[in-house]
Coordinates of C-alpha atoms and ligand atoms in Angstrom, one line a residue:
X1 CA 0.8 43.3 8.9
X2 CA 1.5 39.7 7.7
X3 CA -1.3 37.3 7.5
X4 CA -0.6 34.0 9.3
X5 CA -2.2 30.7 8.1
X6 CA -4.9 29.7 10.5
X7 CA -5.1 26.1 11.8
X8 CA -6.1 24.0 8.8
X9 CA -9.4 22.0 8.6
X10 CA -7.3 19.1 7.2
X11 CA -6.6 16.3 9.7
X12 CA -4.1 14.5 7.5
X13 CA -1.4 16.0 5.3
X14 CA -2.9 15.8 1.8
X15 CA 0.5 15.6 0.2
X16 CA 1.3 12.5 2.4
X17 CA -2.0 11.0 1.2
X18 CA -1.3 11.8 -2.5
X19 CA 2.1 10.1 -2.2
X20 CA 0.7 7.1 -0.3
X21 CA -1.9 6.7 -3.1
X22 CA 0.9 6.8 -5.6
X23 CA 2.9 4.1 -3.7
X24 CA -0.1 1.8 -3.6
X25 CA -0.6 2.2 -7.3
X26 CA 3.1 1.6 -8.0
X27 CA 2.8 -1.7 -6.1
X28 CA -0.4 -2.8 -7.8
X29 CA 0.9 -2.0 -11.3
X30 CA 4.6 -2.9 -10.7
X31 CA 5.8 0.5 -11.8
X32 CA 9.6 1.1 -11.7
X33 CA 10.5 2.5 -8.2
X34 CA 13.0 5.0 -9.8
X35 CA 10.1 6.5 -11.8
X36 CA 7.9 6.6 -8.7
X37 CA 10.7 8.5 -6.9
X38 CA 10.5 11.1 -9.7
X39 CA 6.7 11.2 -9.7
X40 CA 6.5 11.5 -5.9
X41 CA 8.0 15.0 -6.1
X42 CA 6.7 18.2 -7.6
X43 CA 8.9 19.6 -10.4
X44 CA 8.7 23.2 -9.1
X45 CA 7.1 25.1 -6.2
X46 CA 7.1 28.8 -6.1
X47 CA 6.2 30.7 -2.9
X48 CA 5.4 34.4 -3.3
X49 CA 4.5 37.2 -0.9
X50 CA 1.7 39.5 -2.1
X51 CA 1.5 42.9 -0.5
X52 CA -1.9 44.5 -0.9
X53 CA -2.9 48.1 -0.1
X54 CA -6.2 47.6 1.8
X55 CA -9.2 49.9 1.6
X56 CA -8.5 51.2 5.2
X57 CA -5.0 52.4 4.2
X58 CA -3.1 49.5 5.8
X59 CA -0.9 47.1 3.9
X60 CA -1.5 43.3 4.3
X61 CA 0.9 40.7 3.0
X62 CA -0.6 37.5 1.8
X63 CA 1.3 34.3 1.0
X64 CA 0.7 32.6 -2.4
X65 CA 1.9 29.4 -4.2
X66 CA 2.1 28.0 -7.7
X67 CA 3.3 24.4 -7.9
X68 CA 4.0 22.4 -11.0
X69 CA 3.9 18.7 -10.4
X70 CA 4.7 17.2 -13.8
X71 CA 4.9 18.3 -17.5
X72 CA 5.8 15.1 -19.2
X73 CA 2.6 15.0 -21.3
X74 CA 2.3 18.8 -21.9
X75 CA 2.0 22.2 -20.3
X76 CA 0.8 22.0 -16.7
X77 CA -2.8 22.8 -15.9
X78 CA -4.5 23.4 -12.6
X79 CA -6.8 25.8 -10.6
X80 CA -6.0 28.6 -8.2
X81 CA -7.6 28.3 -4.7
X82 CA -8.3 31.3 -2.5
X83 CA -9.0 29.9 1.0
X84 CA -7.8 30.7 4.5
X85 CA -6.7 27.1 5.1
X86 CA -4.4 26.8 2.0
X87 CA -1.0 25.2 2.7
X88 CA 1.9 24.5 0.4
X89 CA 1.4 20.7 0.9
X90 CA -2.2 21.0 0.0
X91 CA -1.3 22.8 -3.2
X92 CA 1.3 20.1 -4.0
X93 CA -1.2 17.3 -3.5
X94 CA -3.7 19.1 -5.7
X95 CA -1.0 19.6 -8.4
X96 CA -0.2 15.9 -8.3
X97 CA -3.9 14.9 -8.6
X98 CA -4.1 17.3 -11.6
X99 CA -1.3 15.3 -13.3
X100 CA -3.3 12.0 -12.9
X101 CA -6.6 13.6 -13.8
X102 CA -5.3 15.0 -17.1
X103 CA -3.6 11.7 -17.9
X104 CA -6.7 9.7 -17.1
X105 CA -8.7 12.0 -19.4
X106 CA -5.9 11.6 -22.0
X107 CA -5.7 15.3 -22.6
X108 CA -2.2 16.8 -23.4
X109 CA -1.5 18.5 -20.0
X110 CA 0.6 17.9 -16.9
X111 CA -0.5 18.9 -13.4
X112 CA -0.2 22.2 -11.4
X113 CA -2.1 24.1 -8.8
X114 CA -2.0 27.5 -7.1
X115 CA -3.3 29.0 -3.9
X116 CA -3.3 32.1 -1.8
X117 CA -4.0 32.1 1.9
X118 CA -6.9 34.5 2.2
X119 CA -10.6 34.6 2.9
X120 CA -12.0 36.1 -0.3
X121 CA -15.3 36.8 1.4
X122 CA -13.6 39.2 3.8
X123 CA -12.0 41.2 0.9
X124 CA -13.6 44.0 -1.0
X125 CA -13.8 43.7 -4.8
X126 CA -10.9 46.2 -5.2
X127 CA -8.8 44.4 -2.6
X128 CA -9.5 41.1 -4.4
X129 CA -8.5 42.6 -7.7
X130 CA -5.3 44.0 -6.3
X131 CA -4.4 40.7 -4.7
X132 CA -5.1 38.8 -7.9
X133 CA -3.1 41.2 -10.1
X134 CA -0.1 41.2 -7.8
X135 CA -0.2 37.4 -7.4
X136 CA -0.3 37.1 -11.2
X137 CA 2.7 39.5 -11.5
X138 CA 4.7 37.4 -9.0
X139 CA 4.1 34.2 -10.9
X140 CA 4.1 35.7 -14.4
X141 CA 7.3 33.9 -15.4
X142 CA 5.8 30.5 -14.4
X143 CA 2.5 30.7 -16.3
X144 CA 1.7 31.0 -20.1
X145 CA -0.3 29.1 -22.8
X146 CA 2.6 26.8 -23.5
X147 CA 3.9 26.5 -20.0
X148 CA 1.3 26.5 -17.2
X149 CA -2.4 27.4 -17.5
X150 CA -4.4 28.3 -14.3
X151 CA -8.1 28.0 -13.9
X152 CA -10.7 28.6 -11.1
X153 CA -10.9 26.5 -7.9
X154 CA -12.5 27.1 -4.5
X155 CA -12.8 30.8 -3.9
X156 CA -11.9 32.0 -7.4
X157 CA -14.3 32.9 -10.1
X158 CA -14.4 33.8 -13.8
X159 CA -14.0 37.4 -12.7
X160 CA -10.7 36.5 -11.0
X161 CA -9.6 34.7 -14.2
X162 CA -10.4 37.9 -16.2
X163 CA -8.0 39.8 -14.0
X164 CA -5.3 37.2 -14.5
X165 CA -5.9 37.2 -18.2
X166 CA -5.7 41.0 -18.3
X167 CA -2.6 41.3 -16.1
X168 CA -0.7 38.8 -18.1
X169 CA -1.8 40.3 -21.4
X170 CA -0.9 43.9 -20.3
X171 CA 2.6 42.6 -19.5
X172 CA 2.9 40.9 -22.9
X173 CA 1.5 43.8 -24.8
X174 CA -1.3 41.8 -26.5
X175 CA -4.3 39.6 -25.5
X176 CA -3.2 36.1 -24.6
X177 CA -6.4 34.0 -24.5
X178 CA -4.6 30.8 -23.8
X179 CA -3.0 31.9 -20.5
X180 CA -5.9 31.0 -18.3
X181 CA -9.2 29.1 -18.5
X182 CA -12.6 29.5 -16.8
X183 CA -12.7 33.0 -18.3
X184 CA -16.0 34.9 -18.7
X185 CA -17.7 34.2 -22.0
X186 CA -17.2 37.7 -23.3
X187 CA -13.4 37.3 -22.8
X188 CA -12.9 34.0 -24.6
X189 CA -14.5 31.6 -22.1
X190 CA -16.0 28.4 -23.4
X191 CA -19.7 27.7 -23.4
X192 CA -20.4 24.8 -21.0
X193 CA -17.3 25.5 -18.8
X194 CA -19.3 26.7 -15.8
X195 CA -21.3 23.5 -15.5
X196 CA -18.6 21.2 -16.9
X197 CA -17.3 19.7 -13.6
X198 CA -20.8 18.8 -12.5
X199 CA -21.7 17.5 -16.0
X200 CA -18.7 15.2 -15.9
X201 CA -19.8 13.9 -12.5
X202 CA -23.3 13.3 -13.9
X203 CA -21.9 11.3 -16.8
X204 CA -19.9 9.2 -14.4
X205 CA -22.9 8.6 -12.1
X206 CA -25.0 7.6 -15.1
X207 CA -22.4 5.0 -16.1
X208 CA -22.1 3.8 -12.5
X209 CA -25.8 3.4 -12.1
X210 CA -26.0 1.4 -15.3
X211 CA -23.2 -0.9 -14.1
X212 CA -25.2 -1.4 -10.9
X213 CA -28.3 -2.3 -13.0
X214 CA -30.3 0.6 -11.5
X215 CA -32.1 3.6 -13.0
X216 CA -31.4 7.2 -12.1
X217 CA -35.2 7.8 -11.5
X218 CA -35.2 5.5 -8.5
X219 CA -32.2 7.1 -6.8
X220 CA -32.1 9.2 -3.7
X221 CA -29.1 11.6 -3.8
X222 CA -27.3 13.7 -1.1
X223 CA -25.0 16.4 -2.3
X224 CA -22.6 18.2 0.1
X225 CA -21.6 21.7 -1.1
X226 CA -23.8 24.1 -3.1
X227 CA -21.0 25.9 -5.0
X228 CA -20.0 25.4 -8.6
X229 CA -19.8 21.6 -8.5
X230 CA -22.5 20.7 -6.0
X231 CA -25.2 23.1 -7.2
X232 CA -25.1 22.1 -10.8
X233 CA -24.7 18.4 -9.9
X234 CA -27.9 18.6 -7.8
X235 CA -29.7 20.4 -10.6
X236 CA -28.6 17.9 -13.3
X237 CA -29.5 14.8 -11.2
X238 CA -32.9 16.3 -10.4
X239 CA -33.4 17.0 -14.1
X240 CA -32.5 13.3 -14.8
X241 CA -35.3 12.3 -12.4
X242 CA -33.3 11.5 -9.2
X243 CA -34.7 12.6 -5.9
X244 CA -32.2 15.1 -4.3
X245 CA -32.9 14.4 -0.6
X246 CA -30.2 16.6 0.9
X247 CA -28.0 19.6 0.0
X248 CA -25.7 21.9 2.0
X249 CA -23.4 24.8 2.0
X250 CA -20.8 25.8 4.6
X251 CA -23.5 27.3 6.9
X252 CA -26.4 24.9 6.6
X253 CA -27.5 21.5 5.5
X254 CA -31.1 20.6 4.4
X255 CA -32.9 17.3 4.2
X256 CA -36.3 16.3 2.7
X257 CA -36.8 12.5 2.1
X258 CA -39.4 13.4 -0.5
X259 CA -37.0 15.5 -2.5
X260 CA -35.8 19.1 -2.3
X261 CA -36.9 21.7 -4.8
X262 CA -33.5 22.3 -6.4
X263 CA -34.5 25.2 -8.7
X264 CA -36.0 26.9 -5.6
X265 CA -32.7 26.3 -3.8
X266 CA -30.8 27.8 -6.7
X267 CA -33.0 30.9 -6.6
X268 CA -32.8 31.2 -2.8
X269 CA -29.0 30.9 -2.8
X270 CA -28.7 33.5 -5.6
X271 CA -31.0 35.9 -3.8
X272 CA -29.7 35.5 -0.2
X273 CA -26.2 34.1 -0.7
X274 CA -27.0 31.1 1.6
X275 CA -29.3 28.0 1.7
X276 CA -30.4 29.1 5.2
X277 CA -34.1 29.8 5.3
X278 CA -35.0 27.6 2.3
X279 CA -38.5 26.3 2.9
X280 CA -39.7 22.7 2.5
X281 CA -36.7 21.0 4.1
X282 CA -35.6 20.2 7.6
X283 CA -32.2 21.6 8.8
X284 CA -29.6 19.0 9.6
X285 CA -25.8 19.3 10.0
X286 CA -23.2 18.7 7.3
X287 CA -22.0 15.7 9.3
X288 CA -25.5 14.2 9.3
X289 CA -25.8 14.7 5.6
X290 CA -22.9 12.4 4.9
X291 CA -24.5 9.5 6.8
X292 CA -28.1 9.9 5.5
X293 CA -30.1 7.1 4.1
X294 CA -29.5 7.6 0.4
X295 CA -28.3 5.8 -2.7
X296 CA -25.7 8.3 -4.0
X297 CA -23.6 10.5 -1.9
X298 CA -21.7 13.3 -3.6
X299 CA -19.3 15.2 -1.4
X300 CA -18.7 18.4 -3.5
X301 CA -17.2 20.8 -0.9
X302 CA -13.8 20.2 0.8
X303 CA -11.3 17.5 1.4
X304 CA -11.3 14.8 4.2
X305 CA -15.0 15.0 5.1
X306 CA -15.3 11.2 5.2
X307 CA -12.7 9.7 7.5
X308 CA -12.1 6.6 9.6
X309 CA -14.5 8.1 12.1
X310 CA -17.7 8.3 10.0
X311 CA -17.1 6.0 7.0
X312 CA -18.7 2.9 8.5
X313 CA -21.9 5.0 9.0
X314 CA -22.2 6.0 5.3
X315 CA -25.3 4.3 3.8
X316 CA -24.9 5.3 0.1
X317 CA -24.2 2.6 -2.4
X318 CA -22.3 5.0 -4.7
X319 CA -20.0 7.8 -3.6
X320 CA -19.1 10.4 -6.2
X321 CA -16.1 12.5 -5.3
X322 CA -17.2 15.9 -6.7
X323 CA -14.6 17.5 -4.5
X324 CA -10.9 16.7 -4.6
X325 CA -9.8 14.3 -1.8
X326 CA -13.1 14.2 0.2
X327 CA -12.3 10.6 1.4
X328 CA -9.2 9.8 3.5
X329 CA -7.4 6.5 2.6
X330 CA -8.8 4.9 5.8
X331 CA -12.4 5.9 4.7
X332 CA -11.6 4.5 1.3
X333 CA -10.7 1.1 2.7
X334 CA -13.8 1.0 5.0
X335 CA -16.2 1.9 2.1
X336 CA -14.5 -0.5 -0.3
X337 CA -14.9 -3.3 2.3
X338 CA -18.6 -2.5 2.5
X339 CA -18.9 -2.8 -1.3
X340 CA -19.6 0.9 -1.9
X341 CA -18.8 1.9 -5.5
X342 CA -16.5 4.9 -5.2
X343 CA -16.1 7.2 -8.2
X344 CA -12.7 8.8 -7.5
X345 CA -12.0 12.5 -7.8
X346 CA -9.6 12.1 -10.7
X347 CA -12.4 10.6 -12.7
X348 CA -15.6 12.1 -11.2
X349 CA -14.6 15.8 -11.2
X350 CA -12.4 15.8 -14.3
X351 CA -15.2 17.4 -16.5
X352 CA -13.9 20.9 -15.5
X353 CA -10.4 20.3 -16.8
X354 CA -11.6 18.7 -19.9
X355 CA -13.7 21.7 -20.9
X356 CA -10.8 23.9 -19.7
X357 CA -8.8 22.0 -22.3
X358 CA -11.5 22.8 -24.9
X359 CA -11.4 26.5 -23.9
X360 CA -7.6 26.6 -24.3
X361 CA -7.9 24.9 -27.8
X362 CA -10.6 27.4 -28.8
X363 CA -8.6 30.3 -27.5
X364 CA -5.4 29.3 -29.4
X365 CA -7.5 29.0 -32.6
X366 CA -9.8 32.0 -31.8
X367 CA -12.6 29.8 -33.1
X368 CA -15.4 29.0 -30.7
X369 CA -17.7 26.0 -30.5
X370 CA -21.4 25.6 -29.8
X371 CA -22.4 24.4 -26.3
X372 CA -23.9 21.1 -27.7
X373 CA -20.6 20.4 -29.3
X374 CA -18.7 21.1 -26.0
X375 CA -21.0 18.8 -24.0
X376 CA -20.9 16.0 -26.6
X377 CA -17.1 16.0 -26.7
X378 CA -17.0 16.1 -22.9
X379 CA -19.3 13.1 -22.8
X380 CA -17.0 11.2 -25.2
X381 CA -13.9 11.8 -23.1
X382 CA -15.4 11.2 -19.7
X383 CA -17.3 8.0 -20.7
X384 CA -14.2 6.7 -22.4
X385 CA -12.2 7.3 -19.2
X386 CA -14.9 5.7 -17.1
X387 CA -14.9 2.6 -19.3
X388 CA -11.1 2.4 -19.3
X389 CA -11.1 2.6 -15.5
X390 CA -14.0 0.1 -15.2
X391 CA -12.2 -2.4 -17.5
X392 CA -8.9 -2.0 -15.5
X393 CA -10.9 -2.5 -12.2
X394 CA -12.3 -5.7 -13.6
X395 CA -9.1 -7.2 -15.0
X396 CA -7.1 -6.2 -11.9
X397 CA -9.8 -7.0 -9.4
X398 CA -9.2 -3.7 -7.7
X399 CA -11.0 -0.5 -6.7
X400 CA -12.0 2.3 -9.1
X401 CA -9.5 4.6 -7.5
X402 CA -6.5 2.3 -7.9
X403 CA -7.7 1.5 -11.4
X404 CA -8.0 5.2 -12.4
X405 CA -4.6 6.1 -10.8
X406 CA -3.1 3.0 -12.5
X407 CA -4.3 4.0 -16.0
X408 CA -3.1 7.6 -15.3
X409 CA 0.3 6.9 -13.7
X410 CA 1.1 4.4 -16.4
X411 CA 0.5 7.0 -19.1
X412 CA 2.7 9.6 -17.3
X413 CA 5.4 7.0 -16.6
X414 CA 5.4 6.0 -20.3
X415 CA 5.7 9.6 -21.4
X416 CA 8.5 10.2 -18.9
X417 CA 10.4 7.1 -20.0
X418 CA 9.9 7.8 -23.7
X419 CA 11.2 11.4 -23.3
X420 CA 14.1 10.1 -21.2
X421 CA 15.8 11.8 -18.2
X422 CA 17.4 15.1 -19.0
X423 CA 20.3 15.6 -19.5
Ligands
NAD1 P1 -17.1 26.7 -4.6 O1 -16.3 27.6 -3.8 O2 -17.9 27.1 -5.7 O3 -18.2 25.9 -3.6 C1 -17.8 25.2 -2.5 C2 -19.1 24.9 -1.7 O4 -18.7 24.2 -0.5 C3 -19.9 26.1 -1.2 O5 -21.3 25.8 -1.3 C4 -19.5 26.2 0.2 O6 -20.5 26.9 1.0 C5 -19.4 24.8 0.6 N1 -18.6 24.5 1.8 C6 -17.4 25.2 2.2 N2 -17.0 24.7 3.4 C7 -17.9 23.7 3.7 C8 -18.0 22.8 4.8 N3 -17.1 22.9 5.8 N4 -19.0 22.0 4.8 C9 -19.9 21.9 3.8 N5 -19.9 22.7 2.8 C10 -18.9 23.6 2.7 O7 -16.1 25.5 -5.0 P2 -16.2 24.5 -6.2 O8 -15.6 25.0 -7.4 O9 -17.6 24.0 -6.3 O10 -15.3 23.3 -5.7 C11 -15.7 22.3 -4.7 C12 -14.7 21.2 -4.8 O11 -14.7 20.6 -6.1 C13 -13.3 21.5 -4.4 O12 -12.7 20.4 -3.8 C14 -12.6 21.7 -5.7 O13 -11.2 21.5 -5.7 C15 -13.3 20.6 -6.5 N6 -13.3 20.9 -8.0 C16 -13.8 22.0 -8.5 C17 -13.8 22.1 -9.9 C18 -14.4 23.3 -10.6 O14 -14.3 23.3 -11.9 N7 -14.9 24.2 -9.9 C19 -13.2 21.1 -10.7 C20 -12.7 20.0 -10.1 C21 -12.7 19.9 -8.7

């Protein structure tokens, strides 16, 4: 049986969006059109079929992808997504965003992404392991510590990274710590990696709030998504003194204008696997969460949740893109016109790849750092990138997104030009 891709939740083609964003940046920063032609394409896209012997004795064939967008600044880096709506164009867009994200953070990586069309929640642990090991074998010539280094994304976990690490290492005949990041701590993972994306978002929000001459303690925050990024971001913001007035997962959204008990939500989600049934908050929809009366809105689930249809109803003053691509370009324009400060994904959720970089460095050296050291270095890199983006925004009188992309694309363009076109 071959598994067909279901109709995607994406209304617009993300690769078209990513290319359109690049064109806008090229115009704003007068970047050579020949270079933009090169950067608009992905260097390599691999499509693999993944046959898996299922628990019931049948064989299902899944489709998987690994895309490298650019390697001008170093080996490519990017997560692997297990989701039923994955498409090749989505993976290409995510790979391109990874190139800009690594360049903006000024870490020595290019961009890549992977994906398998599957619903991991519908697979047993054994089926998931078989799928992961076969997918790894199919892309084994593409990945490696000096070549392309995968990491977790939606639907993949440290457990999945451990299977990738093991499969790759078994084929090489020795442990290769640098082949993948987001590994469990006992297998060469980095302290602070699990919370790193949310911590990076927190650092950006702190800076943005300061620029707006406000204090975190007076903010009401709504967070969409209670997975890796959303749950830790809600926790950190609550710890900083903000009032988290709404949270959500795929099944439910919860609202309490007086503040949700985030540690209780953590415990409830861990115990029951859902936010449904959490006491002390009113149930709303995920759509209502996005347009709630709040100061900071952090979409931390999927792409394209704020569009031309709902953007003018958004009331937040700061939007922090914890997820990749949660705003469509039309939504972006509407919010910019309203004076909303948008912290773009390539800046706001880059904490994960920064600590993945630290994990890769630690793995190559087989020398591991303390958590405080990881978090302090993360703060340095994210705050520097925030300030570079802010300064570019001011001098160019443009949005944070165009400024962030501008800084990033210029760095990649410079590396590409300096290396020269081969042959
Ligand atoms: P995750 O799988 O851990 O969590 C996703 C969350 O979104 C879950 O709570 C899920 O229930 C919720 N969700 C799913 N569909 C939803 C819907 N239709 N409406 C509302 N909520 C929904 O994933 P994650 O790692 O937290 O990633 C979330 C986003 O952040 C993705 O866009 C991902 O690419 C991006 N991101 C993640 C990392 C990372 O290190 N994990 C780094 C950078 C960017």
